[in-house]
Tab-separated table of C-alpha atoms and ligand atoms in Angstrom:
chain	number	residue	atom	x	y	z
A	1	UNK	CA	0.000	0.000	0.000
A	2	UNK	CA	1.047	3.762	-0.676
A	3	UNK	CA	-0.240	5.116	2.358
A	4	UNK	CA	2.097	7.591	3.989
A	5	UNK	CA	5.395	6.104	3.114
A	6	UNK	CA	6.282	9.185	0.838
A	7	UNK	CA	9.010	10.734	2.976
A	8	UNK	CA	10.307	7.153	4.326
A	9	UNK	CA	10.373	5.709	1.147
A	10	UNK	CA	12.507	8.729	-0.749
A	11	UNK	CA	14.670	8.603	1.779
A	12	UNK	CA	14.985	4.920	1.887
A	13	UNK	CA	15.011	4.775	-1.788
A	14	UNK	CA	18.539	5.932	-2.565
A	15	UNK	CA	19.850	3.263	-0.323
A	16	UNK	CA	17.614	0.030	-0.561
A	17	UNK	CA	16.037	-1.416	-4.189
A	18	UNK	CA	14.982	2.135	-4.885
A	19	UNK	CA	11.310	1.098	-5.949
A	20	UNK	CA	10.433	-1.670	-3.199
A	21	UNK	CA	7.856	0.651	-1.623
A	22	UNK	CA	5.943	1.097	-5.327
A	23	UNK	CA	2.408	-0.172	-5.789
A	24	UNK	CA	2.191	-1.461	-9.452
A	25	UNK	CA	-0.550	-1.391	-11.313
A	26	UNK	CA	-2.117	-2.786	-14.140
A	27	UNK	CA	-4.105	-0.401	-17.210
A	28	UNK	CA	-5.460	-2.736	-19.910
A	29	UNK	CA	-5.968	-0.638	-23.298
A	30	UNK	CA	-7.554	-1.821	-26.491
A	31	UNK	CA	-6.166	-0.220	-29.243
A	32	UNK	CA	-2.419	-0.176	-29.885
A	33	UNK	CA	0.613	2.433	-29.363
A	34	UNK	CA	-0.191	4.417	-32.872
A	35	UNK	CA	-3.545	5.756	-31.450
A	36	UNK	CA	-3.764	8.879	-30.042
A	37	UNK	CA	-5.726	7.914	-26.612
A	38	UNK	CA	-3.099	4.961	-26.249
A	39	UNK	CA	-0.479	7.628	-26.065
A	40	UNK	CA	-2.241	10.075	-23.934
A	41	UNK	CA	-2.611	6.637	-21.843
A	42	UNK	CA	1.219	6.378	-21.521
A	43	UNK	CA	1.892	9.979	-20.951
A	44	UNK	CA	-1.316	9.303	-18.047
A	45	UNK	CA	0.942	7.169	-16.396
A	46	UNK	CA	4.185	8.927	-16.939
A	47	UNK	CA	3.011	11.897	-15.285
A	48	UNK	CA	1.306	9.584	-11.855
A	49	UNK	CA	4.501	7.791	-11.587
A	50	UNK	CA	6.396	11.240	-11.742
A	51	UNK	CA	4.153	12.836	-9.597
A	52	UNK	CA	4.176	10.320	-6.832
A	53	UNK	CA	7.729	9.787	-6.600
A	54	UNK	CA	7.492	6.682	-8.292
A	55	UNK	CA	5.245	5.044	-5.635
A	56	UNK	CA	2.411	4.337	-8.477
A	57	UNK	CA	4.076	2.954	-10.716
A	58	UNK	CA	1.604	2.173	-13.498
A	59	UNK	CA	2.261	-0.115	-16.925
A	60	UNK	CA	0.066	0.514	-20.015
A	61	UNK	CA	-1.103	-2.668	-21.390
A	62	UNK	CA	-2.141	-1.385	-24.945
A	63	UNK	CA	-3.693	-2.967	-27.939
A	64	UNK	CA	-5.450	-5.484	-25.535
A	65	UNK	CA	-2.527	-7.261	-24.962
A	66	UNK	CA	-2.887	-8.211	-21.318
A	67	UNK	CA	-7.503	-8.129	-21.484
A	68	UNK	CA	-9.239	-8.686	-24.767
A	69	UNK	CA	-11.243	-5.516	-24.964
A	70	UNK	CA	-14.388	-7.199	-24.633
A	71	UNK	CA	-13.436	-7.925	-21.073
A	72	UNK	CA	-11.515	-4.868	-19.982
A	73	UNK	CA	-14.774	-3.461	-18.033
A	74	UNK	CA	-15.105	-6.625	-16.056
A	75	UNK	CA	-11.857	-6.965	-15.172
A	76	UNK	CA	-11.402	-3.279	-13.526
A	77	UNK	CA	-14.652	-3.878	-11.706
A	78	UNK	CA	-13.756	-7.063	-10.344
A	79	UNK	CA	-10.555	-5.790	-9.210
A	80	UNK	CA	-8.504	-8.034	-11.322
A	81	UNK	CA	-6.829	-4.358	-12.568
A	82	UNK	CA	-6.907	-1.618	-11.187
A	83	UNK	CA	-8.003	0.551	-14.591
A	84	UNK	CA	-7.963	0.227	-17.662
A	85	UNK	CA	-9.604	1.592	-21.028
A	86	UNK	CA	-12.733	0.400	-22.946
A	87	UNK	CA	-14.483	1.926	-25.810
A	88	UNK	CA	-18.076	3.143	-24.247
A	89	UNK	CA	-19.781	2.072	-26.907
A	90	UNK	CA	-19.476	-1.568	-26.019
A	91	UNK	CA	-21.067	-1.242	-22.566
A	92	UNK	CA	-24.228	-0.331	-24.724
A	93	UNK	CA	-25.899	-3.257	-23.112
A	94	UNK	CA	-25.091	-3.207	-20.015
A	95	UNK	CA	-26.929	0.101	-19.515
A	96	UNK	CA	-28.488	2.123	-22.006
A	97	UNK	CA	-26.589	5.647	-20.961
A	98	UNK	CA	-23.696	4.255	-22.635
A	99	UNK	CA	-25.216	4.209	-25.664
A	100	UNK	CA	-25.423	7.997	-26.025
A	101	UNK	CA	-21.489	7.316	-27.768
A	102	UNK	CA	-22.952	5.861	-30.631
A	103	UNK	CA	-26.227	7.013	-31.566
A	104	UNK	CA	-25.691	8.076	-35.185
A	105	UNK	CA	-26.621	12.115	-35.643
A	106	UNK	CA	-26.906	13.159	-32.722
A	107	UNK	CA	-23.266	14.986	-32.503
A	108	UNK	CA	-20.955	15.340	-35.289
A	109	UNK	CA	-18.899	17.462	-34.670
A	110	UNK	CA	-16.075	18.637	-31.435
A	111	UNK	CA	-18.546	20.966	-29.860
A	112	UNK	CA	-21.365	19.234	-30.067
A	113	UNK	CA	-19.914	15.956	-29.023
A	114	UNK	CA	-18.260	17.452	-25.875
A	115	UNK	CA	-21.839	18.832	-24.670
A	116	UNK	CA	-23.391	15.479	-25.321
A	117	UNK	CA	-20.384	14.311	-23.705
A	118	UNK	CA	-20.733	16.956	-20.521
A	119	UNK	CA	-24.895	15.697	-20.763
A	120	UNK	CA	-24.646	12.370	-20.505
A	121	UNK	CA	-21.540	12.393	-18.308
A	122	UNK	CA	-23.562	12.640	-14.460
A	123	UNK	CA	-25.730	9.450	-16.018
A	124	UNK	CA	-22.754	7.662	-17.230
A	125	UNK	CA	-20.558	8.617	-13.902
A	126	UNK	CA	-23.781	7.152	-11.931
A	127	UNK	CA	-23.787	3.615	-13.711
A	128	UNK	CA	-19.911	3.058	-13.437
A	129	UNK	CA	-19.902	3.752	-9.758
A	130	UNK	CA	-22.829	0.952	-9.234
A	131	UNK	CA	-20.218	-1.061	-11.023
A	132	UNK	CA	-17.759	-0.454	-8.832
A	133	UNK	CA	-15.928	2.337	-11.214
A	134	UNK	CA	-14.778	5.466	-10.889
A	135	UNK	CA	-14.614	7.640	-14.301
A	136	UNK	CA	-11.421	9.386	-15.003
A	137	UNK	CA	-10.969	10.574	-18.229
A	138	UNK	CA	-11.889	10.369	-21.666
A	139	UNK	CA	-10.649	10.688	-25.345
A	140	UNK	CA	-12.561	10.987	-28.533
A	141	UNK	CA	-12.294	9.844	-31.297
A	142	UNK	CA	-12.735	11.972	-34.797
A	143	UNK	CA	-16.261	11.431	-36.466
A	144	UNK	CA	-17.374	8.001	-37.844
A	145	UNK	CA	-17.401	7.428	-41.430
A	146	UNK	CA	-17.893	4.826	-44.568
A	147	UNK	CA	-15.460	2.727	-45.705
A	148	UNK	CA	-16.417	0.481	-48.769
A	149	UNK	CA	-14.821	-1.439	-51.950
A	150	UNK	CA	-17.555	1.081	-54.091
A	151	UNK	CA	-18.503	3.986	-54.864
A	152	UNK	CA	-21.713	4.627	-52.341
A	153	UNK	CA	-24.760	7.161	-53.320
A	154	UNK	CA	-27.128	5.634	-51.269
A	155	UNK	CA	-28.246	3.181	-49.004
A	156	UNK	CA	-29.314	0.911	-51.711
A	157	UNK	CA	-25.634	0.581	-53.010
A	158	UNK	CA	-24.973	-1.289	-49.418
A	159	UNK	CA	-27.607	-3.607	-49.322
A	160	UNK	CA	-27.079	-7.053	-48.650
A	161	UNK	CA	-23.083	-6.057	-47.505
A	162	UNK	CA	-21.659	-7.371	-44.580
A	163	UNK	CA	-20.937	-4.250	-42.381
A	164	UNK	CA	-18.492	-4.358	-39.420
A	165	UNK	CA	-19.858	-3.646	-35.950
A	166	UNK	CA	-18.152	-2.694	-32.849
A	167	UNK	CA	-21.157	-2.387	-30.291
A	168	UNK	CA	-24.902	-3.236	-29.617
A	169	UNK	CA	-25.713	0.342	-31.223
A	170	UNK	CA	-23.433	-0.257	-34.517
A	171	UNK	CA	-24.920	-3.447	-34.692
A	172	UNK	CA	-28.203	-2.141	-34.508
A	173	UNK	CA	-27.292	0.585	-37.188
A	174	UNK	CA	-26.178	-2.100	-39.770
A	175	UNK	CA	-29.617	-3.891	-39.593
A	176	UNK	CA	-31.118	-0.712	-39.896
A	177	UNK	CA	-29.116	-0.189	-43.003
A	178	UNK	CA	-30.254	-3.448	-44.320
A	179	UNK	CA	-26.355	-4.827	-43.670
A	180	UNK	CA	-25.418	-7.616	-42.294
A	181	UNK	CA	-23.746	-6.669	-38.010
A	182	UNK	CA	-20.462	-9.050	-38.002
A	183	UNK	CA	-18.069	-8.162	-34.894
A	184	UNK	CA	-14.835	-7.472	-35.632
A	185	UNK	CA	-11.937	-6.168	-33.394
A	186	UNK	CA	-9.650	-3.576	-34.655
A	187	UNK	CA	-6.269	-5.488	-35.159
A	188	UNK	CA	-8.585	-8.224	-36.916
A	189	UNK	CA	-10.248	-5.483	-39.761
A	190	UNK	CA	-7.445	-5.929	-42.215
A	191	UNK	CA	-8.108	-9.289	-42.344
A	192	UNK	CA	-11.160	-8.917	-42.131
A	193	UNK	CA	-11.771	-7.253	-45.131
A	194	UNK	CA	-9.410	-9.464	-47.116
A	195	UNK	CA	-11.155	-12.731	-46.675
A	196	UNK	CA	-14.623	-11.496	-47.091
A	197	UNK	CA	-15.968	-11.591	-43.455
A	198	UNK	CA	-16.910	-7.798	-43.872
A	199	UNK	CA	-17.567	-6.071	-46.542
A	200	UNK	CA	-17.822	-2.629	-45.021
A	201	UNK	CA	-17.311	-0.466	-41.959
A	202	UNK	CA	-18.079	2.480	-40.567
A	203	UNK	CA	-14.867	4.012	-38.039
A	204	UNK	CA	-12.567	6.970	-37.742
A	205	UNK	CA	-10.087	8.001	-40.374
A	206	UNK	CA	-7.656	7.048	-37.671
A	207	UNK	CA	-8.532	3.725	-37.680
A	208	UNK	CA	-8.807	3.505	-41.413
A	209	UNK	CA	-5.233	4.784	-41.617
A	210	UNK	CA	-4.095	2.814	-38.287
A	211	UNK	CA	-4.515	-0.401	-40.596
A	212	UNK	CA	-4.014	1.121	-43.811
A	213	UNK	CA	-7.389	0.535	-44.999
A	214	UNK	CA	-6.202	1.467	-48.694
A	215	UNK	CA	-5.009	-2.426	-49.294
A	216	UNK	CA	-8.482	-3.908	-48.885
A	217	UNK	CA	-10.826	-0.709	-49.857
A	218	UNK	CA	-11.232	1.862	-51.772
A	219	UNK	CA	-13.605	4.305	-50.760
A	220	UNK	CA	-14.383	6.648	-47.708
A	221	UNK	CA	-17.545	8.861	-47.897
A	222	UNK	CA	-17.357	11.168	-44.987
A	223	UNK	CA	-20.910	11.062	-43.532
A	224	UNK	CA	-19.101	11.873	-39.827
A	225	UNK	CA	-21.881	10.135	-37.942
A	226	UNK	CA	-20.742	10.228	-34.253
A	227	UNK	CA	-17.848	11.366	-32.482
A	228	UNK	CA	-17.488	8.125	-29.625
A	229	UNK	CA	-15.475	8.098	-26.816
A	230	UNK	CA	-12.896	6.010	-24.911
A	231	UNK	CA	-13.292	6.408	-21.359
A	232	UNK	CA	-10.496	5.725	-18.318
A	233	UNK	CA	-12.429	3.558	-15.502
A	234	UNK	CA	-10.460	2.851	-11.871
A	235	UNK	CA	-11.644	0.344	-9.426
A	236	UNK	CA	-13.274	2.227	-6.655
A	237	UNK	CA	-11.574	0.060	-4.150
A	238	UNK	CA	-8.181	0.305	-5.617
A	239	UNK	CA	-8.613	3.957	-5.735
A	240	UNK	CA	-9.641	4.839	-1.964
A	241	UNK	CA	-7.376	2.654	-0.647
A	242	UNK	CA	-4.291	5.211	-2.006
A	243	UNK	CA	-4.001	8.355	-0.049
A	244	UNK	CA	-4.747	11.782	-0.790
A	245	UNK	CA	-1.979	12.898	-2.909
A	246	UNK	CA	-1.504	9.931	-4.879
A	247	UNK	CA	-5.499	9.918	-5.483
A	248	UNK	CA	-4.861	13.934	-6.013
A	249	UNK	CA	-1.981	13.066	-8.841
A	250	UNK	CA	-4.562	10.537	-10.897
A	251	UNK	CA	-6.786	13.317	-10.776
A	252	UNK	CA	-4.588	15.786	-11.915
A	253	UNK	CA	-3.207	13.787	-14.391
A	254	UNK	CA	-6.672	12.657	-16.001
A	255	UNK	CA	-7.897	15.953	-16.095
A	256	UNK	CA	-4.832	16.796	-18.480
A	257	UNK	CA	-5.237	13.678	-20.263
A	258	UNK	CA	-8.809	14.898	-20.978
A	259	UNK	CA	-7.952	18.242	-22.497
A	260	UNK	CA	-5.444	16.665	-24.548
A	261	UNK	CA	-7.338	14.194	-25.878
A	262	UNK	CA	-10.204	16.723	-27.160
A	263	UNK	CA	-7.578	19.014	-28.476
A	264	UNK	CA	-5.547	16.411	-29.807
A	265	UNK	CA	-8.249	14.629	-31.811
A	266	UNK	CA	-9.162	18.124	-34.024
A	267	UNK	CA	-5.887	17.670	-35.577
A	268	UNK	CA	-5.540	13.793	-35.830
A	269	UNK	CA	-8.997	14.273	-37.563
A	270	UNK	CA	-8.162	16.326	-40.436
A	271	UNK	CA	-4.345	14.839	-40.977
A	272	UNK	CA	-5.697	11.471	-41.012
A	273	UNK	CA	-8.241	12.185	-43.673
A	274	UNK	CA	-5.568	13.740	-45.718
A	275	UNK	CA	-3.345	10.427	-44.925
A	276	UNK	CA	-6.660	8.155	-46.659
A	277	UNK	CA	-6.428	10.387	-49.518
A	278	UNK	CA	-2.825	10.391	-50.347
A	279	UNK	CA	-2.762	7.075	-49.906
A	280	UNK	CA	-5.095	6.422	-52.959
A	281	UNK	CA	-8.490	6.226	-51.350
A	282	UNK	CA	-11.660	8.417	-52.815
A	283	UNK	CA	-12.357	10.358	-50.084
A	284	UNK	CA	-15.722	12.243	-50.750
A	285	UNK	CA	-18.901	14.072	-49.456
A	286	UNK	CA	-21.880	12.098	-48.757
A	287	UNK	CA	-25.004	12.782	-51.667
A	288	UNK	CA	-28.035	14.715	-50.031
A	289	UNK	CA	-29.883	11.341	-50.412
A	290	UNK	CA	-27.509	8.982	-48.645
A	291	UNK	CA	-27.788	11.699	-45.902
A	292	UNK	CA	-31.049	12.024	-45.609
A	293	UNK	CA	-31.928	8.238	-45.338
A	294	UNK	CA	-28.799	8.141	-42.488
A	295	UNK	CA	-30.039	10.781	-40.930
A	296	UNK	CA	-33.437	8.694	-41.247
A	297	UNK	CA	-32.133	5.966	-39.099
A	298	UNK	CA	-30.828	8.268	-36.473
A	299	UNK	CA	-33.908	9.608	-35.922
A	300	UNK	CA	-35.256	6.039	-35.282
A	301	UNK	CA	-32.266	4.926	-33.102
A	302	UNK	CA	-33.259	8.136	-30.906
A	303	UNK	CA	-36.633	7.194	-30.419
A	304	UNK	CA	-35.417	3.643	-29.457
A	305	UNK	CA	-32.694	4.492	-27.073
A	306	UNK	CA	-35.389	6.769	-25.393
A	307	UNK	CA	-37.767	3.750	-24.666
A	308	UNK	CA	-34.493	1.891	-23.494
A	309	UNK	CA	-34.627	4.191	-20.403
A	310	UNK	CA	-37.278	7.276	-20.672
A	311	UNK	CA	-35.568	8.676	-17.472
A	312	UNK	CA	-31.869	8.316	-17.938
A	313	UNK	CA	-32.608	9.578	-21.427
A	314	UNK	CA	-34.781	12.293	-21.567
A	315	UNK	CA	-32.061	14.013	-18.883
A	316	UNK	CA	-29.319	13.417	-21.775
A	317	UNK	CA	-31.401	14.753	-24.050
A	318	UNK	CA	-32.703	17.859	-22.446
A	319	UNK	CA	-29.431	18.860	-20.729
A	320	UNK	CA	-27.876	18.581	-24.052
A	321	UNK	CA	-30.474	20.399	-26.388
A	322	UNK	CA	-30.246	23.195	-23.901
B	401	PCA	N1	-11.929	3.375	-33.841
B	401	PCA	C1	-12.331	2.313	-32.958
B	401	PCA	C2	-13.409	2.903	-32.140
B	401	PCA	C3	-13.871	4.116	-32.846
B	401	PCA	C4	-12.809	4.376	-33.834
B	401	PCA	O1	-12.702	5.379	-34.510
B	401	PCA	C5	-12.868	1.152	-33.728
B	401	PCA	O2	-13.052	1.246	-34.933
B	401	PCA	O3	-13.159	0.121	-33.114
């Protein structure tokens, strides 16, 4: 434990194994070292360790290398590490407030998506702590486009396709879109693509250039249809049993990571787009008409997420169309 041993264990340090008094712990990440909230995960950690003297002593587990990503949310909640990362979008079923990160429409761009974010935050902070979490930071990612091996002017041209999904809403959106919802990780979507298990996929340009989506596809029409989040979890236990100034440096430390992250994703955004395009792939504006029957299904996937959980909701909403 870290409790009180900060002057003790300086002191001590310089003469014993240095870092015997440390606490390690464990951050499971899904996504790998060349994404942005990966690296604002690493600089997370830098910055506790630094700040408590080296006494929490943190190692980044990215790209799901220690917790498949699917399991990341138990495992901090159970205690089995003390934080890690997870996409919100794929707690979509374990309560319906998570599901504000990937209801298509509803933000699209920075601003917007940080006062949805700021709306549905109190909801979202309410469910993690029943689940033993406490929320510490998030990152963004840049909006959510098309990816196809076609040319797309509307929905008709995807019909039948089988369209990646990465949550209960994306799967949702793909039968909506008259797709077929097949599951597929991020390190797997290369592969993916090239043995025919999807045909399609809607993600960031970051991910598209992250596995250089221009040797499997050829076309990105940039309908930006949500701007989803990764958010930092602790264990609640793990976290009240450090004292105040360690607790105090995670704080600190997330509330940096959070500023970076929505900063840091403006510019990631745009220079990843450009990276699609010079790397062969039609990048293009969406026609009025695929737009408008998107736009069609957002409208429905509103109306459904509102009957998920009136209450929970209908306080997104309302704080957020203030
Ligand atoms: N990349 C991740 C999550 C959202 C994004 O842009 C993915 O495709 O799974």
């Amino acid at each position: 434990m870290i409790k009180k041993l900060t002057a003790t264990a300086l002191l001590i340090g310089g003469l014993t194994a240095g870092a015997a008094q440390a606490e390690k712990w464990h951050m499971p990440t899904p996504y790998g070292d060349a994404n942005l909230p990966t690296q604002i995960a690493h600089e997370f950690a830098k910055e506790v360790k630094e700040a408590t003297g080296g006494e929490l002593d943190i190692t980044v587990h990215s790209g799901a290398s220690l917790v498949k990503h699917p399991e990341i949310p138990r495992a901090v909640k159970t205690g089995q590490v003390q934080l890690g990362e997870i996409f919100i979008g794929i707690m979509g079923n374990t309560h319906p407030v998570f599901k504000h990160d990937n209801i298509p429409f509803l933000a699209t761009n920075f601003d917007d998506a940080k006062k949805l974010w700021e709306a549905a935050k109190p909801q979202v902070e309410k469910q993690l702590d029943r689940e033993g979490m406490t929320l510490l930071y998030t990152v963004a990612w840049p909006a959510q486009s098309l990816y196809t091996k076609a040319p797309v002017n509307t929905l008709a041209d995807l019909q039948g396709l089988k369209m990646r999904a990465y949550s209960p809403s994306t799967s949702r959106l793909a039968d909506l879109m008259n797709t077929t919802p097949t599951t597929v990780q991020v390190p797997e979507i290369p592969q993916a693509f090239s043995t025919g298990i999807i045909d399609a996929m809607i993600t960031s340009p970051s991910t598209g250039v992250n596995g250089q989506a221009w040797d499997y596809l050829s076309h990105y029409t940039d309908v930006k249809a949500w701007i989803p989040k990764n958010v930092v979890v602790v264990n609640k236990r793990a976290f009240r049993r450090l004292d105040k100034d360690a607790q105090q440096a995670i704080l600190d430390a997330a509330a940096r990571a959070e500023a970076k992250g929505w900063e840091g994703v403006r510019k990631k955004a745009a220079e990843d787009t450009q990276t699609l395009a010079d790397n062969g792939i039609v990048v293009s504006e969406p026609s009025a008409e695929l737009m408008a029957e998107m736009q069609k299904i957002g409208d429905t996937m509103i109306e459904e997420w509102k009957q998920e959980a009136p209450e929970e909701v209908s306080a997104i909403l309302e704080q957020y169309q203030q």
